[in-house]
Short mmCIF file of N, CA and C in Angstrom, two decimals:
data_model
loop_
_atom_site.label_atom_id
_atom_site.label_comp_id
_atom_site.label_asym_id
_atom_site.label_seq_id
_atom_site.Cartn_x
_atom_site.Cartn_y
_atom_site.Cartn_z
N UNK Z 1 -28.10 -17.60 -36.85
CA UNK Z 1 -27.09 -17.82 -35.84
C UNK Z 1 -25.90 -16.85 -35.94
N UNK Z 2 -26.04 -15.70 -36.60
CA UNK Z 2 -24.92 -14.76 -36.62
C UNK Z 2 -24.61 -14.21 -35.22
N UNK Z 3 -25.60 -14.16 -34.35
CA UNK Z 3 -25.39 -13.67 -32.99
C UNK Z 3 -24.47 -14.60 -32.21
N UNK Z 4 -24.57 -15.91 -32.43
CA UNK Z 4 -23.73 -16.88 -31.72
C UNK Z 4 -22.27 -16.73 -32.12
N UNK Z 5 -22.02 -16.34 -33.38
CA UNK Z 5 -20.64 -16.20 -33.84
C UNK Z 5 -19.98 -14.94 -33.28
N UNK Z 6 -20.73 -13.88 -33.10
CA UNK Z 6 -20.12 -12.64 -32.63
C UNK Z 6 -20.26 -12.45 -31.11
N UNK Z 7 -20.94 -13.34 -30.42
CA UNK Z 7 -21.13 -13.21 -28.98
C UNK Z 7 -19.80 -13.24 -28.20
N UNK Z 8 -18.86 -14.15 -28.50
CA UNK Z 8 -17.58 -14.11 -27.75
C UNK Z 8 -16.83 -12.79 -27.96
N UNK Z 9 -16.82 -12.28 -29.18
CA UNK Z 9 -16.13 -11.02 -29.44
C UNK Z 9 -16.83 -9.87 -28.72
N UNK Z 10 -18.13 -9.89 -28.67
CA UNK Z 10 -18.90 -8.87 -27.98
C UNK Z 10 -18.65 -8.91 -26.48
N UNK Z 11 -18.56 -10.11 -25.92
CA UNK Z 11 -18.25 -10.27 -24.50
C UNK Z 11 -16.85 -9.76 -24.19
N UNK Z 12 -15.89 -10.08 -25.04
CA UNK Z 12 -14.52 -9.64 -24.84
C UNK Z 12 -14.44 -8.11 -24.89
N UNK Z 13 -15.12 -7.51 -25.84
CA UNK Z 13 -15.14 -6.06 -25.96
C UNK Z 13 -15.78 -5.41 -24.73
N UNK Z 14 -16.84 -6.00 -24.22
CA UNK Z 14 -17.50 -5.48 -23.02
C UNK Z 14 -16.58 -5.54 -21.81
N UNK Z 15 -15.89 -6.65 -21.63
CA UNK Z 15 -14.96 -6.80 -20.51
C UNK Z 15 -13.82 -5.81 -20.64
N UNK Z 16 -13.30 -5.63 -21.84
CA UNK Z 16 -12.20 -4.70 -22.06
C UNK Z 16 -12.61 -3.26 -21.74
N UNK Z 17 -13.77 -2.86 -22.20
CA UNK Z 17 -14.25 -1.50 -21.93
C UNK Z 17 -14.53 -1.32 -20.44
N UNK Z 18 -15.10 -2.30 -19.81
CA UNK Z 18 -15.39 -2.19 -18.37
C UNK Z 18 -14.09 -2.11 -17.56
N UNK Z 19 -13.09 -2.87 -17.96
CA UNK Z 19 -11.81 -2.84 -17.24
C UNK Z 19 -11.11 -1.51 -17.38
N UNK Z 20 -11.15 -0.94 -18.56
CA UNK Z 20 -10.50 0.35 -18.79
C UNK Z 20 -11.27 1.50 -18.15
N UNK Z 21 -12.56 1.35 -18.01
CA UNK Z 21 -13.37 2.43 -17.44
C UNK Z 21 -13.34 2.45 -15.92
N UNK Z 22 -12.93 1.34 -15.30
CA UNK Z 22 -12.91 1.32 -13.83
C UNK Z 22 -11.80 2.21 -13.31
N UNK Z 23 -11.95 2.68 -12.10
CA UNK Z 23 -10.95 3.59 -11.53
C UNK Z 23 -9.69 2.82 -11.17
N UNK Z 24 -8.56 3.48 -11.35
CA UNK Z 24 -7.28 2.86 -11.02
C UNK Z 24 -6.94 3.16 -9.57
N UNK Z 25 -6.00 2.41 -9.03
CA UNK Z 25 -5.56 2.60 -7.66
C UNK Z 25 -4.61 3.79 -7.63
N UNK Z 26 -4.91 4.76 -6.81
CA UNK Z 26 -4.06 5.93 -6.69
C UNK Z 26 -2.81 5.57 -5.89
N UNK Z 27 -1.62 5.95 -6.38
CA UNK Z 27 -0.40 5.64 -5.63
C UNK Z 27 -0.33 6.43 -4.34
N UNK Z 28 0.29 5.84 -3.35
CA UNK Z 28 0.46 6.49 -2.05
C UNK Z 28 1.93 6.81 -1.86
N UNK Z 29 2.27 8.06 -1.84
CA UNK Z 29 3.66 8.47 -1.71
C UNK Z 29 3.97 8.86 -0.28
N UNK Z 30 3.85 7.91 0.62
CA UNK Z 30 4.22 8.13 2.01
C UNK Z 30 4.93 6.88 2.49
N UNK Z 31 5.63 7.00 3.56
CA UNK Z 31 6.32 5.86 4.15
C UNK Z 31 6.25 5.99 5.66
N UNK Z 32 5.99 4.88 6.32
CA UNK Z 32 5.98 4.87 7.78
C UNK Z 32 7.41 4.88 8.33
N UNK Z 33 8.39 4.56 7.47
CA UNK Z 33 9.77 4.48 7.89
C UNK Z 33 10.62 5.42 7.03
N UNK Z 34 10.91 6.65 7.50
CA UNK Z 34 11.70 7.59 6.70
C UNK Z 34 13.15 7.17 6.53
N UNK Z 35 13.58 6.11 7.22
CA UNK Z 35 14.95 5.62 7.04
C UNK Z 35 15.08 4.79 5.76
N UNK Z 36 13.97 4.49 5.09
CA UNK Z 36 13.99 3.67 3.88
C UNK Z 36 13.62 4.48 2.65
N UNK Z 37 12.66 5.41 2.78
CA UNK Z 37 12.20 6.20 1.65
C UNK Z 37 11.89 7.62 2.11
N UNK Z 38 12.27 8.58 1.27
CA UNK Z 38 11.96 9.99 1.56
C UNK Z 38 11.42 10.64 0.29
N UNK Z 39 10.62 11.68 0.48
CA UNK Z 39 10.00 12.36 -0.64
C UNK Z 39 10.45 13.82 -0.64
N UNK Z 40 10.97 14.26 -1.78
CA UNK Z 40 11.35 15.65 -1.95
C UNK Z 40 12.64 16.01 -1.25
N UNK Z 41 13.04 17.25 -1.43
CA UNK Z 41 14.25 17.75 -0.79
C UNK Z 41 15.52 17.29 -1.50
N UNK Z 42 16.63 17.53 -0.84
CA UNK Z 42 17.94 17.13 -1.38
C UNK Z 42 18.22 15.67 -1.06
N UNK Z 43 19.20 15.11 -1.78
CA UNK Z 43 19.61 13.72 -1.54
C UNK Z 43 20.10 13.59 -0.10
N UNK Z 44 19.56 12.64 0.68
CA UNK Z 44 20.05 12.43 2.04
C UNK Z 44 21.51 11.97 2.01
N UNK Z 45 22.23 12.24 3.07
CA UNK Z 45 23.64 11.85 3.14
C UNK Z 45 23.79 10.34 3.28
N UNK Z 46 24.78 9.79 2.56
CA UNK Z 46 25.08 8.37 2.66
C UNK Z 46 25.87 8.12 3.94
N UNK Z 47 25.54 7.02 4.59
CA UNK Z 47 26.25 6.63 5.81
C UNK Z 47 27.59 6.00 5.43
N UNK Z 48 28.59 6.15 6.26
CA UNK Z 48 29.88 5.50 6.00
C UNK Z 48 29.73 3.99 6.07
N UNK Z 49 30.57 3.28 5.32
CA UNK Z 49 30.57 1.82 5.35
C UNK Z 49 30.97 1.35 6.74
N UNK Z 50 30.25 0.35 7.25
CA UNK Z 50 30.54 -0.16 8.59
C UNK Z 50 30.74 -1.67 8.52
N UNK Z 51 31.49 -2.19 9.47
CA UNK Z 51 31.74 -3.63 9.58
C UNK Z 51 31.21 -4.08 10.94
N UNK Z 52 30.33 -5.10 10.91
CA UNK Z 52 29.71 -5.60 12.12
C UNK Z 52 30.05 -7.08 12.30
N UNK Z 53 30.32 -7.48 13.53
CA UNK Z 53 30.59 -8.88 13.82
C UNK Z 53 29.29 -9.66 13.90
N UNK Z 54 29.26 -10.81 13.23
CA UNK Z 54 28.09 -11.68 13.26
C UNK Z 54 28.48 -13.06 13.77
N UNK Z 55 29.39 -13.09 14.73
CA UNK Z 55 29.82 -14.37 15.29
C UNK Z 55 31.11 -14.84 14.62
N UNK Z 56 31.01 -15.84 13.75
CA UNK Z 56 32.19 -16.40 13.11
C UNK Z 56 32.59 -15.65 11.83
N UNK Z 57 31.84 -14.65 11.46
CA UNK Z 57 32.17 -13.83 10.28
C UNK Z 57 31.70 -12.41 10.53
N UNK Z 58 32.10 -11.51 9.66
CA UNK Z 58 31.69 -10.12 9.79
C UNK Z 58 30.95 -9.68 8.53
N UNK Z 59 30.07 -8.69 8.68
CA UNK Z 59 29.31 -8.14 7.56
C UNK Z 59 29.73 -6.69 7.32
N UNK Z 60 30.08 -6.39 6.09
CA UNK Z 60 30.35 -5.02 5.70
C UNK Z 60 29.07 -4.46 5.10
N UNK Z 61 28.57 -3.36 5.65
CA UNK Z 61 27.30 -2.78 5.22
C UNK Z 61 27.53 -1.39 4.66
N UNK Z 62 27.00 -1.16 3.46
CA UNK Z 62 27.07 0.16 2.82
C UNK Z 62 25.64 0.59 2.48
N UNK Z 63 25.30 1.82 2.82
CA UNK Z 63 23.96 2.35 2.54
C UNK Z 63 24.09 3.53 1.60
N UNK Z 64 23.33 3.51 0.50
CA UNK Z 64 23.37 4.57 -0.50
C UNK Z 64 21.96 5.03 -0.82
N UNK Z 65 21.74 6.34 -0.90
CA UNK Z 65 20.45 6.91 -1.29
C UNK Z 65 20.47 7.14 -2.79
N UNK Z 66 19.42 6.70 -3.49
CA UNK Z 66 19.32 6.85 -4.94
C UNK Z 66 17.96 7.44 -5.30
N UNK Z 67 17.96 8.18 -6.41
CA UNK Z 67 16.71 8.75 -6.91
C UNK Z 67 15.92 7.65 -7.62
N UNK Z 68 14.66 7.49 -7.26
CA UNK Z 68 13.81 6.45 -7.84
C UNK Z 68 12.57 7.05 -8.50
N UNK Z 69 12.75 8.14 -9.25
CA UNK Z 69 11.64 8.73 -9.98
C UNK Z 69 11.08 9.95 -9.29
N UNK Z 70 9.88 10.34 -9.75
CA UNK Z 70 9.24 11.55 -9.23
C UNK Z 70 7.77 11.28 -8.96
N UNK Z 71 7.21 12.04 -8.03
CA UNK Z 71 5.77 11.97 -7.75
C UNK Z 71 5.05 12.76 -8.83
N UNK Z 72 3.72 12.61 -8.96
CA UNK Z 72 2.98 13.38 -9.97
C UNK Z 72 3.13 14.90 -9.80
N UNK Z 73 3.39 15.37 -8.57
CA UNK Z 73 3.56 16.82 -8.39
C UNK Z 73 5.02 17.26 -8.51
N UNK Z 74 5.90 16.37 -9.00
CA UNK Z 74 7.27 16.73 -9.32
C UNK Z 74 8.30 16.57 -8.22
N UNK Z 75 7.94 16.01 -7.08
CA UNK Z 75 8.91 15.81 -6.01
C UNK Z 75 9.74 14.56 -6.28
N UNK Z 76 10.99 14.60 -5.88
CA UNK Z 76 11.89 13.47 -6.08
C UNK Z 76 11.63 12.39 -5.04
N UNK Z 77 11.62 11.14 -5.47
CA UNK Z 77 11.51 10.00 -4.55
C UNK Z 77 12.93 9.48 -4.29
N UNK Z 78 13.31 9.44 -3.03
CA UNK Z 78 14.62 8.93 -2.63
C UNK Z 78 14.42 7.59 -1.93
N UNK Z 79 15.17 6.58 -2.34
CA UNK Z 79 15.09 5.26 -1.70
C UNK Z 79 16.49 4.82 -1.31
N UNK Z 80 16.58 4.17 -0.16
CA UNK Z 80 17.87 3.70 0.34
C UNK Z 80 18.13 2.28 -0.16
N UNK Z 81 19.31 2.09 -0.73
CA UNK Z 81 19.78 0.76 -1.12
C UNK Z 81 20.83 0.34 -0.10
N UNK Z 82 20.71 -0.88 0.41
CA UNK Z 82 21.65 -1.39 1.40
C UNK Z 82 22.37 -2.58 0.79
N UNK Z 83 23.71 -2.50 0.74
CA UNK Z 83 24.54 -3.58 0.21
C UNK Z 83 25.30 -4.21 1.37
N UNK Z 84 25.25 -5.52 1.45
CA UNK Z 84 25.97 -6.25 2.49
C UNK Z 84 26.86 -7.31 1.86
N UNK Z 85 28.05 -7.48 2.42
CA UNK Z 85 28.90 -8.58 1.97
C UNK Z 85 29.67 -9.14 3.16
N UNK Z 86 29.97 -10.39 3.06
CA UNK Z 86 30.69 -11.08 4.13
C UNK Z 86 32.18 -10.78 3.97
N UNK Z 87 32.82 -10.38 5.08
CA UNK Z 87 34.26 -10.11 5.08
C UNK Z 87 34.86 -10.83 6.28
N UNK Z 88 36.17 -10.99 6.23
CA UNK Z 88 36.84 -11.62 7.38
C UNK Z 88 36.95 -10.61 8.50
N UNK Z 89 36.83 -11.09 9.72
CA UNK Z 89 36.95 -10.21 10.90
C UNK Z 89 38.42 -9.90 11.14
N UNK Z 90 38.72 -8.66 11.43
CA UNK Z 90 40.11 -8.22 11.66
C UNK Z 90 40.40 -8.15 13.12
#
């Protein structure tokens, strides 16, 4: 019965090797909306802070472009961060 004792370990090793040998998902560095993410080039210009009326309160919106890493071919990934806060209407 030595085979019964090592069968779970053998199964685990087989699953581990099969998982590592399978192909990984290739990342896709494109965006359907260039207002949210851009690839390569210089940092896009940040928009000025704006205040919008939302009825009984107002929203102050600030948009900032930040570097979020690089693609495998060395291009910079730019992503837009949007910060909103409630302010009193003037």
